[in-house]
Amino acid sequence: ELLMTAERLGRQRDLAGARQAASLAYKLAPDSFRTTEMMAQLSPVDQALPLYRKVVEISPQNANALNNLAYMLAIKNQPKEALPFAARAADIGQGRNGPALDTYGWILYLLGQYPEACQSLERAAPLAPSSADVVYHLGMCRIKTGRVAEGKAQLERALTLKPDAVTAAAI
């Protein structure tokens, strides 16, 4: 019941209420991957990282938790540590999980493995065509592989998709 309340409050953009309900659920069931994952989703990155690690320990095939853990490690400038988590998430998705393919591709990009990164990002793009992040990542990758005009076009397109402030500033 508390998890449903947290999810409902989150959809209503009442993050404080959602965190409170998730925190109560977590106190009641700290070994549940669902309560731990909900806490991680509602927490700042530094607090979410250990929670996502715990979810992955409890539920090692949870592609969402693997993907979120990988992305958070990547944004904390730990792409080498993130890569195996991203690869597992992408593998579990069997090529149909756009966010996982994007995260895997972006981590490869951060590691300087541009051709491999572009392959993953090109598979992610049709699965998440309205994601500014995916389009931005693909644009950056295309630029790094010498496809500058295509990359710039992707970056311009990403701006039309209403990216968050961080992505907009990066573009």
PDB file of C-alpha atoms in Angstrom:
ATOM      1  CA  GLU A   1       0.000   0.000   0.000  1.00  0.00           C
ATOM      2  CA  LEU A   2       2.830   2.388   0.844  1.00  0.00           C
ATOM      3  CA  LEU A   3       4.541   1.664  -2.477  1.00  0.00           C
ATOM      4  CA  MET A   4       1.351   2.387  -4.372  1.00  0.00           C
ATOM      5  CA  THR A   5       1.011   5.623  -2.416  1.00  0.00           C
ATOM      6  CA  ALA A   6       4.621   6.558  -3.233  1.00  0.00           C
ATOM      7  CA  GLU A   7       4.052   5.816  -6.935  1.00  0.00           C
ATOM      8  CA  ARG A   8       0.826   7.854  -7.003  1.00  0.00           C
ATOM      9  CA  LEU A   9       2.430  10.806  -5.217  1.00  0.00           C
ATOM     10  CA  GLY A  10       5.413  10.618  -7.558  1.00  0.00           C
ATOM     11  CA  ARG A  11       3.105  10.799 -10.590  1.00  0.00           C
ATOM     12  CA  GLN A  12       1.440  13.824  -8.970  1.00  0.00           C
ATOM     13  CA  ARG A  13       4.896  15.416  -8.577  1.00  0.00           C
ATOM     14  CA  ASP A  14       4.657  15.357  -4.768  1.00  0.00           C
ATOM     15  CA  LEU A  15       8.212  14.121  -4.334  1.00  0.00           C
ATOM     16  CA  ALA A  16       8.391  14.852  -0.614  1.00  0.00           C
ATOM     17  CA  GLY A  17       5.234  12.811  -0.014  1.00  0.00           C
ATOM     18  CA  ALA A  18       6.473  10.051  -2.305  1.00  0.00           C
ATOM     19  CA  ARG A  19       9.808   9.894  -0.446  1.00  0.00           C
ATOM     20  CA  GLN A  20       8.016   9.748   2.887  1.00  0.00           C
ATOM     21  CA  ALA A  21       5.761   6.867   1.801  1.00  0.00           C
ATOM     22  CA  ALA A  22       8.704   5.010   0.201  1.00  0.00           C
ATOM     23  CA  SER A  23      10.807   5.529   3.324  1.00  0.00           C
ATOM     24  CA  LEU A  24       8.098   4.000   5.494  1.00  0.00           C
ATOM     25  CA  ALA A  25       7.793   1.060   3.093  1.00  0.00           C
ATOM     26  CA  TYR A  26      11.566   0.596   3.134  1.00  0.00           C
ATOM     27  CA  LYS A  27      11.633   0.546   6.941  1.00  0.00           C
ATOM     28  CA  LEU A  28       8.983  -2.181   6.915  1.00  0.00           C
ATOM     29  CA  ALA A  29      10.614  -4.258   4.167  1.00  0.00           C
ATOM     30  CA  PRO A  30      14.303  -3.332   3.787  1.00  0.00           C
ATOM     31  CA  ASP A  31      15.115  -6.572   1.943  1.00  0.00           C
ATOM     32  CA  SER A  32      12.438  -6.128  -0.716  1.00  0.00           C
ATOM     33  CA  PHE A  33      13.842  -5.154  -4.092  1.00  0.00           C
ATOM     34  CA  ARG A  34      10.651  -3.200  -4.841  1.00  0.00           C
ATOM     35  CA  THR A  35      10.893  -0.972  -1.759  1.00  0.00           C
ATOM     36  CA  THR A  36      14.636  -0.544  -2.206  1.00  0.00           C
ATOM     37  CA  GLU A  37      14.224   0.352  -5.876  1.00  0.00           C
ATOM     38  CA  MET A  38      11.496   2.870  -5.058  1.00  0.00           C
ATOM     39  CA  MET A  39      13.751   4.493  -2.452  1.00  0.00           C
ATOM     40  CA  ALA A  40      16.578   4.631  -4.988  1.00  0.00           C
ATOM     41  CA  GLN A  41      14.346   6.236  -7.632  1.00  0.00           C
ATOM     42  CA  LEU A  42      13.359   8.979  -5.214  1.00  0.00           C
ATOM     43  CA  SER A  43      16.834   9.631  -3.778  1.00  0.00           C
ATOM     44  CA  PRO A  44      19.698  11.901  -4.815  1.00  0.00           C
ATOM     45  CA  VAL A  45      22.486  10.126  -6.722  1.00  0.00           C
ATOM     46  CA  ASP A  46      24.833   9.652  -3.752  1.00  0.00           C
ATOM     47  CA  GLN A  47      22.062   8.023  -1.707  1.00  0.00           C
ATOM     48  CA  ALA A  48      20.637   6.114  -4.677  1.00  0.00           C
ATOM     49  CA  LEU A  49      23.889   4.372  -5.653  1.00  0.00           C
ATOM     50  CA  PRO A  50      24.086   2.020  -2.646  1.00  0.00           C
ATOM     51  CA  LEU A  51      20.358   1.379  -2.903  1.00  0.00           C
ATOM     52  CA  TYR A  52      20.629   0.365  -6.566  1.00  0.00           C
ATOM     53  CA  ARG A  53      23.594  -1.854  -5.673  1.00  0.00           C
ATOM     54  CA  LYS A  54      21.374  -3.546  -3.109  1.00  0.00           C
ATOM     55  CA  VAL A  55      18.556  -4.001  -5.648  1.00  0.00           C
ATOM     56  CA  VAL A  56      21.019  -5.609  -8.069  1.00  0.00           C
ATOM     57  CA  GLU A  57      22.209  -7.947  -5.312  1.00  0.00           C
ATOM     58  CA  ILE A  58      18.638  -8.940  -4.457  1.00  0.00           C
ATOM     59  CA  SER A  59      17.402  -9.070  -8.045  1.00  0.00           C
ATOM     60  CA  PRO A  60      20.382  -9.535 -10.413  1.00  0.00           C
ATOM     61  CA  GLN A  61      18.167  -9.699 -13.533  1.00  0.00           C
ATOM     62  CA  ASN A  62      16.439  -6.366 -12.831  1.00  0.00           C
ATOM     63  CA  ALA A  63      17.330  -4.501 -16.032  1.00  0.00           C
ATOM     64  CA  ASN A  64      15.914  -1.206 -14.750  1.00  0.00           C
ATOM     65  CA  ALA A  65      18.077  -1.268 -11.610  1.00  0.00           C
ATOM     66  CA  LEU A  66      21.156  -2.368 -13.567  1.00  0.00           C
ATOM     67  CA  ASN A  67      20.611   0.430 -16.075  1.00  0.00           C
ATOM     68  CA  ASN A  68      20.038   3.088 -13.402  1.00  0.00           C
ATOM     69  CA  LEU A  69      23.074   1.948 -11.420  1.00  0.00           C
ATOM     70  CA  ALA A  70      25.220   2.052 -14.563  1.00  0.00           C
ATOM     71  CA  TYR A  71      24.009   5.512 -15.564  1.00  0.00           C
ATOM     72  CA  MET A  72      24.570   6.928 -12.080  1.00  0.00           C
ATOM     73  CA  LEU A  73      28.084   5.508 -11.971  1.00  0.00           C
ATOM     74  CA  ALA A  74      28.738   7.032 -15.392  1.00  0.00           C
ATOM     75  CA  ILE A  75      27.584  10.489 -14.334  1.00  0.00           C
ATOM     76  CA  LYS A  76      29.757  10.141 -11.222  1.00  0.00           C
ATOM     77  CA  ASN A  77      32.698   9.726 -13.653  1.00  0.00           C
ATOM     78  CA  GLN A  78      33.042   5.976 -13.077  1.00  0.00           C
ATOM     79  CA  PRO A  79      32.338   4.589 -16.571  1.00  0.00           C
ATOM     80  CA  LYS A  80      34.678   1.581 -16.208  1.00  0.00           C
ATOM     81  CA  GLU A  81      32.765   0.417 -13.143  1.00  0.00           C
ATOM     82  CA  ALA A  82      29.460   1.174 -14.890  1.00  0.00           C
ATOM     83  CA  LEU A  83      30.170  -0.825 -18.059  1.00  0.00           C
ATOM     84  CA  PRO A  84      29.414  -4.361 -16.786  1.00  0.00           C
ATOM     85  CA  PHE A  85      26.106  -3.227 -15.273  1.00  0.00           C
ATOM     86  CA  ALA A  86      25.127  -1.477 -18.502  1.00  0.00           C
ATOM     87  CA  ALA A  87      26.113  -4.494 -20.583  1.00  0.00           C
ATOM     88  CA  ARG A  88      23.984  -6.798 -18.410  1.00  0.00           C
ATOM     89  CA  ALA A  89      20.985  -4.462 -18.664  1.00  0.00           C
ATOM     90  CA  ALA A  90      21.331  -4.292 -22.450  1.00  0.00           C
ATOM     91  CA  ASP A  91      21.700  -8.074 -22.693  1.00  0.00           C
ATOM     92  CA  ILE A  92      18.617  -8.680 -20.561  1.00  0.00           C
ATOM     93  CA  GLY A  93      16.646  -6.352 -22.838  1.00  0.00           C
ATOM     94  CA  GLN A  94      17.687  -8.427 -25.871  1.00  0.00           C
ATOM     95  CA  GLY A  95      18.021  -5.338 -28.039  1.00  0.00           C
ATOM     96  CA  ARG A  96      14.534  -4.022 -27.242  1.00  0.00           C
ATOM     97  CA  ASN A  97      15.274  -1.816 -24.226  1.00  0.00           C
ATOM     98  CA  GLY A  98      16.021   1.671 -25.567  1.00  0.00           C
ATOM     99  CA  PRO A  99      17.175   3.203 -22.268  1.00  0.00           C
ATOM    100  CA  ALA A 100      19.526   0.276 -21.594  1.00  0.00           C
ATOM    101  CA  LEU A 101      21.010   0.442 -25.099  1.00  0.00           C
ATOM    102  CA  ASP A 102      21.425   4.200 -24.688  1.00  0.00           C
ATOM    103  CA  THR A 103      23.180   3.859 -21.332  1.00  0.00           C
ATOM    104  CA  TYR A 104      25.463   1.125 -22.657  1.00  0.00           C
ATOM    105  CA  GLY A 105      26.277   3.185 -25.745  1.00  0.00           C
ATOM    106  CA  TRP A 106      26.905   6.353 -23.751  1.00  0.00           C
ATOM    107  CA  ILE A 107      29.245   4.543 -21.368  1.00  0.00           C
ATOM    108  CA  LEU A 108      31.169   3.139 -24.340  1.00  0.00           C
ATOM    109  CA  TYR A 109      31.328   6.720 -25.651  1.00  0.00           C
ATOM    110  CA  LEU A 110      32.696   7.963 -22.311  1.00  0.00           C
ATOM    111  CA  LEU A 111      35.339   5.227 -22.516  1.00  0.00           C
ATOM    112  CA  GLY A 112      36.363   6.393 -26.008  1.00  0.00           C
ATOM    113  CA  GLN A 113      35.000   3.313 -27.788  1.00  0.00           C
ATOM    114  CA  TYR A 114      33.163   5.389 -30.382  1.00  0.00           C
ATOM    115  CA  PRO A 115      32.352   2.858 -33.139  1.00  0.00           C
ATOM    116  CA  GLU A 116      30.880   0.392 -30.619  1.00  0.00           C
ATOM    117  CA  ALA A 117      29.071   3.232 -28.868  1.00  0.00           C
ATOM    118  CA  CYS A 118      27.459   4.359 -32.108  1.00  0.00           C
ATOM    119  CA  GLN A 119      26.233   0.832 -32.821  1.00  0.00           C
ATOM    120  CA  SER A 120      24.410   0.679 -29.507  1.00  0.00           C
ATOM    121  CA  LEU A 121      23.095   4.234 -29.765  1.00  0.00           C
ATOM    122  CA  GLU A 122      21.831   3.635 -33.298  1.00  0.00           C
ATOM    123  CA  ARG A 123      19.869   0.645 -31.979  1.00  0.00           C
ATOM    124  CA  ALA A 124      18.509   2.760 -29.090  1.00  0.00           C
ATOM    125  CA  ALA A 125      17.358   5.705 -31.244  1.00  0.00           C
ATOM    126  CA  PRO A 126      14.330   4.064 -32.931  1.00  0.00           C
ATOM    127  CA  LEU A 127      13.257   2.599 -29.582  1.00  0.00           C
ATOM    128  CA  ALA A 128      13.233   6.039 -27.919  1.00  0.00           C
ATOM    129  CA  PRO A 129      12.708   8.546 -30.767  1.00  0.00           C
ATOM    130  CA  SER A 130      11.444  11.332 -28.519  1.00  0.00           C
ATOM    131  CA  SER A 131      14.241  11.087 -25.942  1.00  0.00           C
ATOM    132  CA  ALA A 132      16.433  14.164 -26.070  1.00  0.00           C
ATOM    133  CA  ASP A 133      19.189  12.297 -24.236  1.00  0.00           C
ATOM    134  CA  VAL A 134      19.304   9.441 -26.743  1.00  0.00           C
ATOM    135  CA  VAL A 135      19.346  11.846 -29.693  1.00  0.00           C
ATOM    136  CA  TYR A 136      22.046  13.955 -28.004  1.00  0.00           C
ATOM    137  CA  HIS A 137      24.185  10.887 -27.263  1.00  0.00           C
ATOM    138  CA  LEU A 138      23.843   9.660 -30.843  1.00  0.00           C
ATOM    139  CA  GLY A 139      24.740  13.101 -32.179  1.00  0.00           C
ATOM    140  CA  MET A 140      27.869  13.296 -30.062  1.00  0.00           C
ATOM    141  CA  CYS A 141      28.887   9.811 -31.123  1.00  0.00           C
ATOM    142  CA  ARG A 142      28.419  10.562 -34.796  1.00  0.00           C
ATOM    143  CA  ILE A 143      30.597  13.660 -34.453  1.00  0.00           C
ATOM    144  CA  LYS A 144      33.347  11.592 -32.794  1.00  0.00           C
ATOM    145  CA  THR A 145      33.262   9.050 -35.621  1.00  0.00           C
ATOM    146  CA  GLY A 146      33.642  11.732 -38.298  1.00  0.00           C
ATOM    147  CA  ARG A 147      29.989  12.031 -39.291  1.00  0.00           C
ATOM    148  CA  VAL A 148      29.948  15.680 -38.254  1.00  0.00           C
ATOM    149  CA  ALA A 149      27.001  16.910 -40.332  1.00  0.00           C
ATOM    150  CA  GLU A 150      24.795  14.032 -39.141  1.00  0.00           C
ATOM    151  CA  GLY A 151      25.923  14.596 -35.573  1.00  0.00           C
ATOM    152  CA  LYS A 152      25.141  18.309 -35.658  1.00  0.00           C
ATOM    153  CA  ALA A 153      21.706  17.536 -37.125  1.00  0.00           C
ATOM    154  CA  GLN A 154      21.058  15.151 -34.237  1.00  0.00           C
ATOM    155  CA  LEU A 155      22.112  17.788 -31.708  1.00  0.00           C
ATOM    156  CA  GLU A 156      19.772  20.332 -33.293  1.00  0.00           C
ATOM    157  CA  ARG A 157      16.975  17.755 -33.217  1.00  0.00           C
ATOM    158  CA  ALA A 158      17.695  16.995 -29.539  1.00  0.00           C
ATOM    159  CA  LEU A 159      17.090  20.661 -28.715  1.00  0.00           C
ATOM    160  CA  THR A 160      13.593  20.432 -30.235  1.00  0.00           C
ATOM    161  CA  LEU A 161      12.751  17.529 -27.895  1.00  0.00           C
ATOM    162  CA  LYS A 162      12.844  19.725 -24.784  1.00  0.00           C
ATOM    163  CA  PRO A 163      15.921  18.313 -23.035  1.00  0.00           C
ATOM    164  CA  ASP A 164      16.538  18.862 -19.355  1.00  0.00           C
ATOM    165  CA  ALA A 165      18.758  21.776 -18.387  1.00  0.00           C
ATOM    166  CA  VAL A 166      21.931  19.678 -18.136  1.00  0.00           C
ATOM    167  CA  THR A 167      21.503  18.149 -21.607  1.00  0.00           C
ATOM    168  CA  ALA A 168      20.532  21.503 -23.121  1.00  0.00           C
ATOM    169  CA  ALA A 169      23.662  23.100 -21.680  1.00  0.00           C
ATOM    170  CA  ALA A 170      25.821  20.253 -23.003  1.00  0.00           C
ATOM    171  CA  ILE A 171      24.356  20.634 -26.485  1.00  0.00           C
TER     172      ILE A 171
END
